[in-house]
């Protein structure tokens, strides 16, 4: 499903070039679950953004379903992202002025559902993450872990084939974190490919595979 | 040093009132370290904001150094906050357009240091958290864990008497997280009062005391 060949990403800070990823090779099968672990600053979020079509590599090839994404224009990429991929950001990226349910419903913007159906579907996923009663809270009226769970619900609402979750339990107590992991495991049971960044070795034990990143390289 | 008596906090969402804190009593001695644990949404960050003078309680009394903070006007509170308290926010709150060192230097705005001295002091604390080489990166050119460490450095730079850290290792791998905990333990050795919110029971074992919050109440 996902094939990365020689993926490199260089950032420029002023005149200085920084190689965040240095020739990453990776194959991920459909329906597989993968953990990405590694120290702070090693390149995990950068890798997730490239897999999630949010960023282009500086070098290398990314084949999604056998097609090289370098050949897609940005409209095609946006459509692919909206239809195939659910992304939970490390810093959530909720819309500030919007309520919890409006945030969850956002990926449904291009679907053929009417507003009533969108709200119903958003409510279903808010309920799944334990936040039904907080549906009308604005983003800034939520606790840190509640924002994280809204971001998780949003990543599921459009029935993606691939879920990318960047440290999805970082702001959650162990009981709530466990509920989230069970939801992600359920998604995998239904054939969805789940890729997690985590700092918790207990979490990485529960996925099919784990890769470790160090200074932009996958290490054994 | 810190005395909370009957502290309550009510939020209004539309017409609905929500009691985030319900009559909290708490005494914290100078130089003590305290962990606050509890489920997502239980009121930990709300309590931290009140202790940190960022928010006023709806009911109850807060005595800081024996003085009731209800009697202070907002200028006095701002001065107290700047001088006595270092706060690490759960969502970091870094200034977007500014570099790492500028963010760390922010609390020095009212000190009598000149710009060269401010930058030197900021660099010293960035080095302490392992980010000397990232000093000129803008906030959005940092990884999640790097942002968290900039927020931690910022909380220390003005030599506060009280450090409030809301989940300071949530975005850090265990090795980097351990370095941060050692820094906080060093601060406590020097007589500084350290209050942490954490979801990690291993971390709460290392502080003098732990309190658990459930639905806005401290429970045994
Ligand atoms: N826009 C940018 N410009 C310059 N450097 C960047 C930029 N974005 C990220 N970096 C750098 O690239 C490196 C990798 O960042 P990345 O966010 O992928 O790390 P990470 O593994 O997710 O870390 P964490 O566990 O702390 O979230 C970091 O050293 C970071 O400072
Ligand atoms: N401005 C607000 N308006 C309405 N409700 C709010 C507001 N801010 C917080 N709340 C609610 O108050 C409760 C406590 O929030 P708080 O941020 O203190 O929780 P927390 O214990 O820090 O949770 P977490 O571990 O998820 O960070 C939550 O249920 C939250 O939805
Ligand atoms: Mg990251
Ligand atoms: Mg919180």
Short mmCIF file of C-alpha atoms and ligand atoms in Angstrom, two decimals:
data_model
loop_
_atom_site.label_atom_id
_atom_site.label_comp_id
_atom_site.label_asym_id
_atom_site.label_seq_id
_atom_site.Cartn_x
_atom_site.Cartn_y
_atom_site.Cartn_z
CA UNK A 1 0.00 0.00 0.00
CA UNK A 2 2.71 2.47 1.05
CA UNK A 3 6.24 2.33 -0.41
CA UNK A 4 8.91 4.88 0.48
CA UNK A 5 12.20 4.74 -1.45
CA UNK A 6 15.16 6.92 -0.50
CA UNK A 7 12.94 9.55 1.13
CA UNK A 8 14.91 12.60 2.26
CA UNK A 9 13.68 15.91 3.69
CA UNK A 10 15.86 18.97 4.10
CA UNK A 11 14.74 22.11 5.93
CA UNK A 12 16.43 25.48 5.59
CA UNK A 13 16.72 27.69 8.70
CA UNK A 14 18.18 30.94 7.44
CA UNK A 15 21.32 29.81 5.52
CA UNK A 16 21.67 26.51 7.37
CA UNK A 17 20.37 23.29 5.82
CA UNK A 18 19.12 20.60 8.14
CA UNK A 19 18.44 17.04 6.96
CA UNK A 20 15.44 15.88 8.97
CA UNK A 21 15.14 12.62 6.97
CA UNK A 22 18.11 10.96 5.25
CA UNK A 23 17.17 8.31 2.71
CA UNK A 24 14.31 6.43 4.38
CA UNK A 25 13.11 3.13 2.85
CA UNK A 26 9.87 1.69 4.14
CA UNK A 27 7.12 -0.68 2.96
CA UNK A 28 3.75 -0.86 4.71
CA UNK A 29 1.16 -3.48 3.76
CA UNK A 30 -2.57 -2.78 3.66
CA UNK A 31 -4.15 -3.51 7.06
CA UNK A 32 -0.85 -3.52 8.91
CA UNK A 33 -0.23 -1.62 12.14
CA UNK A 34 3.12 0.08 12.62
CA UNK A 35 4.73 2.01 15.49
CA UNK A 36 7.37 4.65 14.89
CA UNK A 37 9.57 5.35 17.90
CA UNK A 38 12.66 7.49 18.44
CA UNK A 39 14.04 10.45 20.38
CA UNK A 40 12.62 13.96 20.29
CA UNK A 41 13.72 15.66 17.06
CA UNK A 42 14.62 12.43 15.23
CA UNK A 43 12.22 12.98 12.30
CA UNK A 44 9.05 11.04 13.22
CA UNK A 45 6.53 13.84 12.59
CA UNK A 46 8.36 14.80 9.39
CA UNK A 47 7.99 11.21 8.16
CA UNK A 48 4.30 11.15 9.15
CA UNK A 49 3.62 14.37 7.22
CA UNK A 50 5.17 12.89 4.08
CA UNK A 51 3.23 9.62 4.38
CA UNK A 52 0.08 11.67 5.03
CA UNK A 53 0.58 13.75 1.83
CA UNK A 54 0.88 16.92 3.91
CA UNK A 55 4.43 17.55 2.80
CA UNK A 56 6.59 16.56 -0.17
CA UNK A 57 9.98 14.91 0.23
CA UNK A 58 13.08 16.79 -0.98
CA UNK A 59 14.29 13.55 -2.62
CA UNK A 60 13.04 10.02 -3.15
CA UNK A 61 9.83 8.31 -4.25
CA UNK A 62 6.56 7.67 -2.47
CA UNK A 63 4.23 5.15 -4.08
CA UNK A 64 0.72 5.06 -2.65
CA UNK A 65 -1.33 2.14 -4.05
CA UNK A 66 1.43 1.72 -6.64
CA UNK A 67 1.19 5.31 -7.93
CA UNK A 68 4.04 7.78 -7.52
CA UNK A 69 2.63 10.77 -5.63
CA UNK A 70 5.28 13.09 -7.14
CA UNK A 71 3.18 12.94 -10.32
CA UNK A 72 0.01 14.23 -8.59
CA UNK A 73 -0.84 17.94 -8.59
CA UNK A 74 -1.86 19.58 -5.32
CA UNK A 75 -5.61 19.25 -6.01
CA UNK A 76 -5.28 15.51 -6.57
CA UNK A 77 -3.22 15.24 -3.39
CA UNK A 78 -5.85 17.16 -1.39
CA UNK A 79 -8.61 14.84 -2.64
CA UNK A 80 -6.54 11.72 -1.89
CA UNK A 81 -5.72 13.05 1.60
CA UNK A 82 -9.36 13.82 2.36
CA UNK A 83 -10.63 10.45 1.13
CA UNK A 84 -7.94 7.99 2.16
CA UNK A 85 -6.15 9.43 5.17
CA UNK A 86 -7.11 10.34 8.74
CA UNK A 87 -4.41 12.35 10.54
CA UNK A 88 -4.09 13.02 14.28
CA UNK A 89 -1.57 15.85 14.68
CA UNK A 90 0.85 16.01 17.60
CA UNK A 91 -0.55 19.48 18.36
CA UNK A 92 -4.14 18.61 17.34
CA UNK A 93 -4.74 21.62 15.04
CA UNK A 94 -8.39 22.13 16.01
CA UNK A 95 -10.23 25.15 14.61
CA UNK A 96 -10.31 27.70 17.43
CA UNK A 97 -13.71 29.28 16.99
CA UNK A 98 -15.51 25.99 16.27
CA UNK A 99 -17.18 23.50 18.57
CA UNK A 100 -16.03 19.93 19.17
CA UNK A 101 -18.62 18.44 16.80
CA UNK A 102 -17.91 21.02 14.08
CA UNK A 103 -14.23 20.11 14.28
CA UNK A 104 -15.02 16.41 13.99
CA UNK A 105 -17.35 17.07 11.02
CA UNK A 106 -14.73 19.04 9.08
CA UNK A 107 -13.45 16.17 6.85
CA UNK A 108 -17.08 15.56 5.75
CA UNK A 109 -17.09 18.94 3.95
CA UNK A 110 -16.70 17.28 0.54
CA UNK A 111 -19.01 14.35 1.22
CA UNK A 112 -22.56 14.23 -0.13
CA UNK A 113 -24.07 14.32 3.37
CA UNK A 114 -26.38 17.14 4.41
CA UNK A 115 -25.72 19.11 7.61
CA UNK A 116 -28.00 16.95 9.75
CA UNK A 117 -26.23 13.78 8.61
CA UNK A 118 -22.80 15.35 9.14
CA UNK A 119 -23.68 16.33 12.71
CA UNK A 120 -25.07 12.83 13.40
CA UNK A 121 -21.88 11.20 12.17
CA UNK A 122 -19.69 13.62 14.13
CA UNK A 123 -21.74 12.91 17.29
CA UNK A 124 -21.30 9.17 16.78
CA UNK A 125 -17.50 9.53 16.79
CA UNK A 126 -17.48 12.00 19.69
CA UNK A 127 -19.48 9.45 21.66
CA UNK A 128 -16.94 6.78 20.72
CA UNK A 129 -14.14 8.83 22.36
CA UNK A 130 -16.28 9.63 25.42
CA UNK A 131 -17.04 13.27 24.56
CA UNK A 132 -20.75 13.29 23.63
CA UNK A 133 -21.56 15.76 26.42
CA UNK A 134 -18.79 18.12 25.27
CA UNK A 135 -20.02 18.31 21.67
CA UNK A 136 -20.96 22.00 21.88
CA UNK A 137 -17.87 23.16 23.76
CA UNK A 138 -15.62 25.36 21.66
CA UNK A 139 -12.05 24.09 21.18
CA UNK A 140 -10.70 26.46 23.85
CA UNK A 141 -13.31 25.19 26.33
CA UNK A 142 -11.79 21.71 26.37
CA UNK A 143 -9.04 20.12 28.41
CA UNK A 144 -5.81 19.01 26.68
CA UNK A 145 -6.83 15.38 26.60
CA UNK A 146 -10.31 16.30 25.36
CA UNK A 147 -8.78 18.25 22.45
CA UNK A 148 -6.63 15.22 21.66
CA UNK A 149 -9.72 13.01 21.59
CA UNK A 150 -11.59 15.45 19.31
CA UNK A 151 -8.61 15.25 16.94
CA UNK A 152 -8.80 11.45 17.07
CA UNK A 153 -12.55 11.42 16.37
CA UNK A 154 -11.97 13.80 13.45
CA UNK A 155 -9.40 11.43 11.96
CA UNK A 156 -11.95 8.57 11.90
CA UNK A 157 -15.11 10.33 10.72
CA UNK A 158 -14.49 10.06 6.96
CA UNK A 159 -13.81 6.29 7.08
CA UNK A 160 -10.18 6.54 5.96
CA UNK A 161 -8.11 3.59 4.70
CA UNK A 162 -5.04 4.85 6.54
CA UNK A 163 -4.89 6.39 10.03
CA UNK A 164 -1.78 8.32 10.98
CA UNK A 165 -1.69 9.21 14.68
CA UNK A 166 1.22 11.31 15.98
CA UNK A 167 1.46 10.50 19.71
CA UNK A 168 -2.32 9.98 20.15
CA UNK A 169 -2.18 9.28 23.90
CA UNK A 170 0.43 11.86 24.96
CA UNK A 171 -2.12 13.93 26.89
CA UNK A 172 -4.23 11.08 28.24
CA UNK A 173 -4.28 9.22 31.55
CA UNK A 174 -3.69 5.48 31.20
CA UNK A 175 -7.38 4.52 31.38
CA UNK A 176 -8.50 7.01 28.70
CA UNK A 177 -5.38 6.21 26.65
CA UNK A 178 -6.29 2.52 26.77
CA UNK A 179 -9.80 3.29 25.43
CA UNK A 180 -8.22 5.16 22.50
CA UNK A 181 -5.81 2.32 21.74
CA UNK A 182 -8.73 -0.13 21.70
CA UNK A 183 -10.51 2.10 19.16
CA UNK A 184 -7.41 2.12 16.96
CA UNK A 185 -7.06 -1.66 17.29
CA UNK A 186 -10.72 -2.03 16.25
CA UNK A 187 -9.98 0.08 13.16
CA UNK A 188 -7.10 -2.23 12.27
CA UNK A 189 -9.40 -5.29 12.73
CA UNK A 190 -11.62 -3.75 10.04
CA UNK A 191 -8.70 -3.71 7.59
CA UNK A 192 -7.52 -0.14 8.10
CA UNK A 193 -3.78 0.57 8.05
CA UNK A 194 -2.75 2.23 11.33
CA UNK A 195 0.53 4.07 11.79
CA UNK A 196 1.36 5.49 15.24
CA UNK A 197 4.17 7.64 16.53
CA UNK A 198 4.62 6.83 20.18
CA UNK A 199 7.10 7.35 23.00
CA UNK A 200 5.56 4.51 24.98
CA UNK A 201 7.21 1.10 24.46
CA UNK A 202 4.07 -0.57 25.87
CA UNK A 203 2.09 0.85 22.96
CA UNK A 204 4.64 -0.15 20.33
CA UNK A 205 4.47 -3.77 21.56
CA UNK A 206 0.84 -3.90 20.42
CA UNK A 207 1.39 -3.09 16.73
CA UNK A 208 2.48 -5.66 14.09
CA UNK A 209 5.77 -3.87 13.47
CA UNK A 210 7.94 -1.19 15.03
CA UNK A 211 10.57 0.97 13.35
CA UNK A 212 13.00 3.15 15.23
CA UNK A 213 14.21 6.49 13.88
CA UNK A 214 17.48 8.13 14.90
CA UNK A 215 18.67 11.39 13.32
CA UNK A 216 16.52 10.94 10.22
CA UNK A 217 17.47 7.30 9.60
CA UNK A 218 15.62 4.06 10.26
CA UNK A 219 17.84 1.95 12.47
CA UNK A 220 17.65 -1.72 13.35
CA UNK B 1 3.65 29.09 50.79
CA UNK B 2 0.46 28.14 48.91
CA UNK B 3 -2.90 27.71 50.67
CA UNK B 4 -6.12 26.96 48.82
CA UNK B 5 -9.38 26.99 50.80
CA UNK B 6 -12.66 25.90 49.24
CA UNK B 7 -11.49 26.72 45.71
CA UNK B 8 -14.24 26.31 43.13
CA UNK B 9 -14.27 27.14 39.43
CA UNK B 10 -17.39 27.21 37.29
CA UNK B 11 -17.35 27.61 33.52
CA UNK B 12 -20.35 28.62 31.46
CA UNK B 13 -20.83 27.01 28.04
CA UNK B 14 -23.82 28.79 26.52
CA UNK B 15 -26.48 28.42 29.24
CA UNK B 16 -24.93 25.38 30.89
CA UNK B 17 -22.78 25.77 34.00
CA UNK B 18 -19.97 23.31 34.51
CA UNK B 19 -18.12 22.98 37.83
CA UNK B 20 -14.53 22.20 36.89
CA UNK B 21 -13.34 22.50 40.53
CA UNK B 22 -15.61 21.85 43.53
CA UNK B 23 -14.25 23.08 46.83
CA UNK B 24 -10.55 22.19 46.68
CA UNK B 25 -8.44 22.49 49.87
CA UNK B 26 -4.68 22.24 49.49
CA UNK B 27 -1.56 23.35 51.38
CA UNK B 28 1.86 23.33 49.73
CA UNK B 29 5.03 24.08 51.72
CA UNK B 30 7.93 26.07 50.32
CA UNK B 31 10.44 23.75 48.61
CA UNK B 32 8.01 20.85 48.35
CA UNK B 33 7.42 18.87 45.17
CA UNK B 34 3.89 17.78 44.36
CA UNK B 35 2.35 15.65 41.61
CA UNK B 36 -1.24 16.14 40.48
CA UNK B 37 -2.74 13.11 38.76
CA UNK B 38 -6.23 12.28 37.51
CA UNK B 39 -8.23 11.45 34.39
CA UNK B 40 -8.54 13.64 31.34
CA UNK B 41 -11.01 16.46 32.08
CA UNK B 42 -10.84 16.11 35.87
CA UNK B 43 -9.67 19.70 36.55
CA UNK B 44 -5.86 19.51 36.79
CA UNK B 45 -5.03 22.31 34.34
CA UNK B 46 -7.79 24.47 35.83
CA UNK B 47 -6.23 24.04 39.27
CA UNK B 48 -2.76 24.83 37.89
CA UNK B 49 -4.02 28.04 36.26
CA UNK B 50 -5.47 29.20 39.57
CA UNK B 51 -2.30 28.39 41.52
CA UNK B 52 -0.29 30.13 38.80
CA UNK B 53 -2.40 33.34 39.07
CA UNK B 54 -3.53 32.95 35.45
CA UNK B 55 -7.15 32.56 36.43
CA UNK B 56 -9.31 33.53 39.41
CA UNK B 57 -11.45 31.03 41.30
CA UNK B 58 -15.24 31.46 41.23
CA UNK B 59 -15.29 30.83 45.01
CA UNK B 60 -12.78 30.26 47.80
CA UNK B 61 -9.53 31.76 49.01
CA UNK B 62 -5.98 31.51 47.72
CA UNK B 63 -3.25 32.68 50.07
CA UNK B 64 0.18 33.05 48.50
CA UNK B 65 2.90 33.76 51.10
CA UNK B 66 0.06 34.42 53.54
CA UNK B 67 -1.59 37.13 51.38
CA UNK B 68 -5.04 36.64 49.87
CA UNK B 69 -4.66 37.06 46.12
CA UNK B 70 -8.33 38.10 45.78
CA UNK B 71 -7.20 41.45 47.19
CA UNK B 72 -4.60 42.02 44.43
CA UNK B 73 -5.47 44.01 41.31
CA UNK B 74 -4.51 42.59 37.92
CA UNK B 75 -1.27 44.61 37.67
CA UNK B 76 -0.08 43.29 41.02
CA UNK B 77 -0.99 39.75 39.92
CA UNK B 78 0.94 40.16 36.66
CA UNK B 79 4.05 41.33 38.55
CA UNK B 80 3.78 38.47 41.08
CA UNK B 81 3.32 35.97 38.27
CA UNK B 82 6.33 37.26 36.35
CA UNK B 83 8.59 37.32 39.40
CA UNK B 84 7.57 34.28 41.38
CA UNK B 85 6.12 31.74 38.97
CA UNK B 86 7.42 29.74 36.02
CA UNK B 87 4.63 28.02 34.06
CA UNK B 88 4.96 25.22 31.50
CA UNK B 89 1.64 25.04 29.65
CA UNK B 90 0.15 21.75 28.44
CA UNK B 91 0.06 23.27 24.93
CA UNK B 92 3.30 25.26 25.35
CA UNK B 93 1.97 28.65 24.14
CA UNK B 94 5.15 29.67 22.32
CA UNK B 95 5.11 32.90 20.28
CA UNK B 96 4.75 31.81 16.67
CA UNK B 97 6.92 34.33 14.84
CA UNK B 98 9.74 34.24 17.40
CA UNK B 99 12.82 32.07 17.68
CA UNK B 100 13.50 29.55 20.43
CA UNK B 101 15.84 31.89 22.33
CA UNK B 102 13.45 34.86 22.01
CA UNK B 103 10.71 32.71 23.48
CA UNK B 104 12.92 31.66 26.38
CA UNK B 105 13.96 35.32 26.99
CA UNK B 106 10.34 36.56 27.15
CA UNK B 107 9.95 36.51 30.98
CA UNK B 108 13.10 38.70 31.22
CA UNK B 109 11.21 41.58 29.57
CA UNK B 110 10.79 43.39 32.89
CA UNK B 111 14.23 42.59 34.29
CA UNK B 112 17.03 45.14 34.28
CA UNK B 113 19.14 43.09 31.88
CA UNK B 114 20.18 44.48 28.52
CA UNK B 115 19.52 42.52 25.32
CA UNK B 116 22.95 40.88 25.26
CA UNK B 117 22.51 39.63 28.85
CA UNK B 118 18.98 38.42 28.11
CA UNK B 119 20.18 36.42 25.12
CA UNK B 120 23.06 34.94 27.16
CA UNK B 121 20.71 33.82 29.89
CA UNK B 122 18.22 32.37 27.39
CA UNK B 123 21.07 30.46 25.68
CA UNK B 124 22.17 29.03 29.04
CA UNK B 125 18.72 27.54 29.63
CA UNK B 126 18.33 26.32 26.05
CA UNK B 127 21.64 24.52 26.48
CA UNK B 128 20.35 23.00 29.73
CA UNK B 129 17.44 21.38 27.84
CA UNK B 130 19.68 20.24 24.96
CA UNK B 131 18.56 22.83 22.39
CA UNK B 132 21.54 25.19 22.03
CA UNK B 133 21.85 24.40 18.30
CA UNK B 134 18.15 25.15 17.76
CA UNK B 135 18.28 28.61 19.34
CA UNK B 136 17.54 30.44 16.08
CA UNK B 137 14.81 28.12 14.85
CA UNK B 138 11.39 29.76 14.83
CA UNK B 139 8.74 28.04 16.96
CA UNK B 140 7.17 26.39 13.92
CA UNK B 141 10.56 25.00 12.88
CA UNK B 142 10.77 22.80 15.97
CA UNK B 143 9.56 19.29 16.72
CA UNK B 144 6.81 18.78 19.34
CA UNK B 145 9.25 17.70 22.01
CA UNK B 146 11.59 20.60 21.17
CA UNK B 147 8.71 23.08 21.63
CA UNK B 148 7.98 21.46 24.97
CA UNK B 149 11.59 21.89 26.04
CA UNK B 150 11.62 25.56 24.96
CA UNK B 151 8.55 26.06 27.17
CA UNK B 152 10.39 24.38 30.04
CA UNK B 153 13.50 26.55 29.57
CA UNK B 154 11.27 29.63 29.47
CA UNK B 155 9.70 28.66 32.82
CA UNK B 156 13.14 28.58 34.49
CA UNK B 157 14.85 31.66 33.01
CA UNK B 158 13.53 34.24 35.49
CA UNK B 159 14.60 32.20 38.57
CA UNK B 160 11.06 31.62 39.86
CA UNK B 161 10.23 30.42 43.40
CA UNK B 162 7.46 28.19 42.08
CA UNK B 163 7.51 26.04 38.95
CA UNK B 164 4.19 24.78 37.61
CA UNK B 165 4.61 22.20 34.85
CA UNK B 166 1.49 20.84 33.15
CA UNK B 167 2.51 17.44 31.75
CA UNK B 168 6.13 18.49 31.00
CA UNK B 169 7.19 15.17 29.46
CA UNK B 170 4.06 14.31 27.45
CA UNK B 171 5.85 14.80 24.11
CA UNK B 172 9.24 13.41 25.09
CA UNK B 173 10.89 10.01 24.68
CA UNK B 174 11.91 8.41 27.96
CA UNK B 175 15.58 9.46 27.73
CA UNK B 176 14.83 13.13 27.01
CA UNK B 177 11.98 13.06 29.56
CA UNK B 178 14.39 11.75 32.19
CA UNK B 179 16.78 14.67 31.51
CA UNK B 180 13.91 17.11 32.06
CA UNK B 181 12.86 15.42 35.31
CA UNK B 182 16.45 15.66 36.56
CA UNK B 183 16.42 19.40 35.81
CA UNK B 184 13.18 19.80 37.79
CA UNK B 185 14.62 17.75 40.67
CA UNK B 186 17.70 20.01 40.68
CA UNK B 187 15.42 23.04 40.94
CA UNK B 188 13.71 21.48 43.96
CA UNK B 189 17.13 20.79 45.55
CA UNK B 190 17.74 24.54 45.32
CA UNK B 191 14.62 25.24 47.37
CA UNK B 192 12.16 25.85 44.55
CA UNK B 193 8.59 24.60 44.91
CA UNK B 194 7.77 22.27 41.99
CA UNK B 195 4.21 21.28 41.08
CA UNK B 196 3.71 18.83 38.20
CA UNK B 197 0.65 17.52 36.44
CA UNK B 198 1.48 14.09 35.13
CA UNK B 199 -0.24 11.04 33.69
CA UNK B 200 2.79 8.89 34.46
CA UNK B 201 2.73 7.10 37.83
CA UNK B 202 6.51 6.63 37.61
CA UNK B 203 6.92 10.40 37.66
CA UNK B 204 4.51 10.94 40.55
CA UNK B 205 6.52 8.48 42.67
CA UNK B 206 9.46 10.88 42.56
CA UNK B 207 7.76 13.91 44.14
CA UNK B 208 7.30 14.42 47.91
CA UNK B 209 3.52 14.23 47.64
CA UNK B 210 0.84 13.24 45.14
CA UNK B 211 -2.77 14.35 45.02
CA UNK B 212 -5.40 12.78 42.82
CA UNK B 213 -8.21 14.78 41.23
CA UNK B 214 -11.54 13.27 40.15
CA UNK B 215 -14.37 15.41 38.75
CA UNK B 216 -13.04 18.59 40.35
CA UNK B 217 -12.42 17.10 43.79
CA UNK B 218 -9.27 15.96 45.53
CA UNK B 219 -9.76 12.34 46.48
CA UNK B 220 -7.75 10.15 48.85
N1 LIG C 1 10.30 23.89 9.32
C1 LIG C 1 11.47 23.44 9.86
N2 LIG C 1 12.61 24.13 9.66
C2 LIG C 1 13.78 23.71 10.21
N3 LIG C 1 13.90 22.59 10.94
C3 LIG C 1 12.79 21.86 11.17
C4 LIG C 1 11.52 22.26 10.66
N4 LIG C 1 10.59 21.36 11.08
C5 LIG C 1 11.26 20.44 11.81
N5 LIG C 1 12.58 20.74 11.88
C6 LIG C 1 13.63 19.98 12.55
O1 LIG C 1 13.61 18.65 12.01
C7 LIG C 1 13.88 17.71 13.05
C8 LIG C 1 12.81 16.63 13.04
O2 LIG C 1 11.58 17.18 13.44
P1 LIG C 1 10.32 16.24 13.74
O3 LIG C 1 9.19 17.14 14.07
O4 LIG C 1 10.12 15.27 12.61
O5 LIG C 1 10.82 15.43 15.02
P2 LIG C 1 10.07 14.33 15.90
O6 LIG C 1 10.80 13.05 15.79
O7 LIG C 1 8.60 14.33 15.57
O8 LIG C 1 10.27 14.90 17.37
P3 LIG C 1 9.29 14.93 18.67
O9 LIG C 1 9.34 13.54 19.25
O10 LIG C 1 9.98 15.94 19.52
O11 LIG C 1 7.94 15.34 18.21
C9 LIG C 1 13.96 18.48 14.36
O12 LIG C 1 15.31 18.62 14.77
C10 LIG C 1 13.36 19.84 14.03
O13 LIG C 1 13.99 20.90 14.74
N1 LIG C 2 -13.44 27.63 29.15
C1 LIG C 2 -14.12 26.50 29.47
N2 LIG C 2 -15.46 26.47 29.31
C2 LIG C 2 -16.17 25.35 29.61
N3 LIG C 2 -15.63 24.21 30.12
C3 LIG C 2 -14.28 24.20 30.30
C4 LIG C 2 -13.46 25.33 29.97
N4 LIG C 2 -12.18 25.00 30.23
C5 LIG C 2 -12.20 23.74 30.70
N5 LIG C 2 -13.45 23.25 30.74
C6 LIG C 2 -13.87 21.93 31.20
O1 LIG C 2 -13.41 21.79 32.55
C7 LIG C 2 -12.98 20.44 32.78
C8 LIG C 2 -11.59 20.43 33.37
O2 LIG C 2 -10.66 20.92 32.43
P1 LIG C 2 -9.10 20.81 32.70
O3 LIG C 2 -8.42 21.43 31.52
O4 LIG C 2 -8.77 21.38 34.03
O5 LIG C 2 -8.87 19.23 32.73
P2 LIG C 2 -7.53 18.38 32.91
O6 LIG C 2 -7.64 17.60 34.16
O7 LIG C 2 -6.35 19.27 32.76
O8 LIG C 2 -7.61 17.37 31.69
P3 LIG C 2 -6.46 16.79 30.70
O9 LIG C 2 -5.76 15.70 31.46
O10 LIG C 2 -7.28 16.25 29.56
O11 LIG C 2 -5.57 17.91 30.29
C9 LIG C 2 -13.07 19.70 31.43
O12 LIG C 2 -14.21 18.86 31.41
C10 LIG C 2 -13.23 20.82 30.41
O13 LIG C 2 -14.06 20.45 29.31
MG1 LIG C 3 6.90 14.92 16.57
MG1 LIG C 4 -4.88 19.46 31.33
#
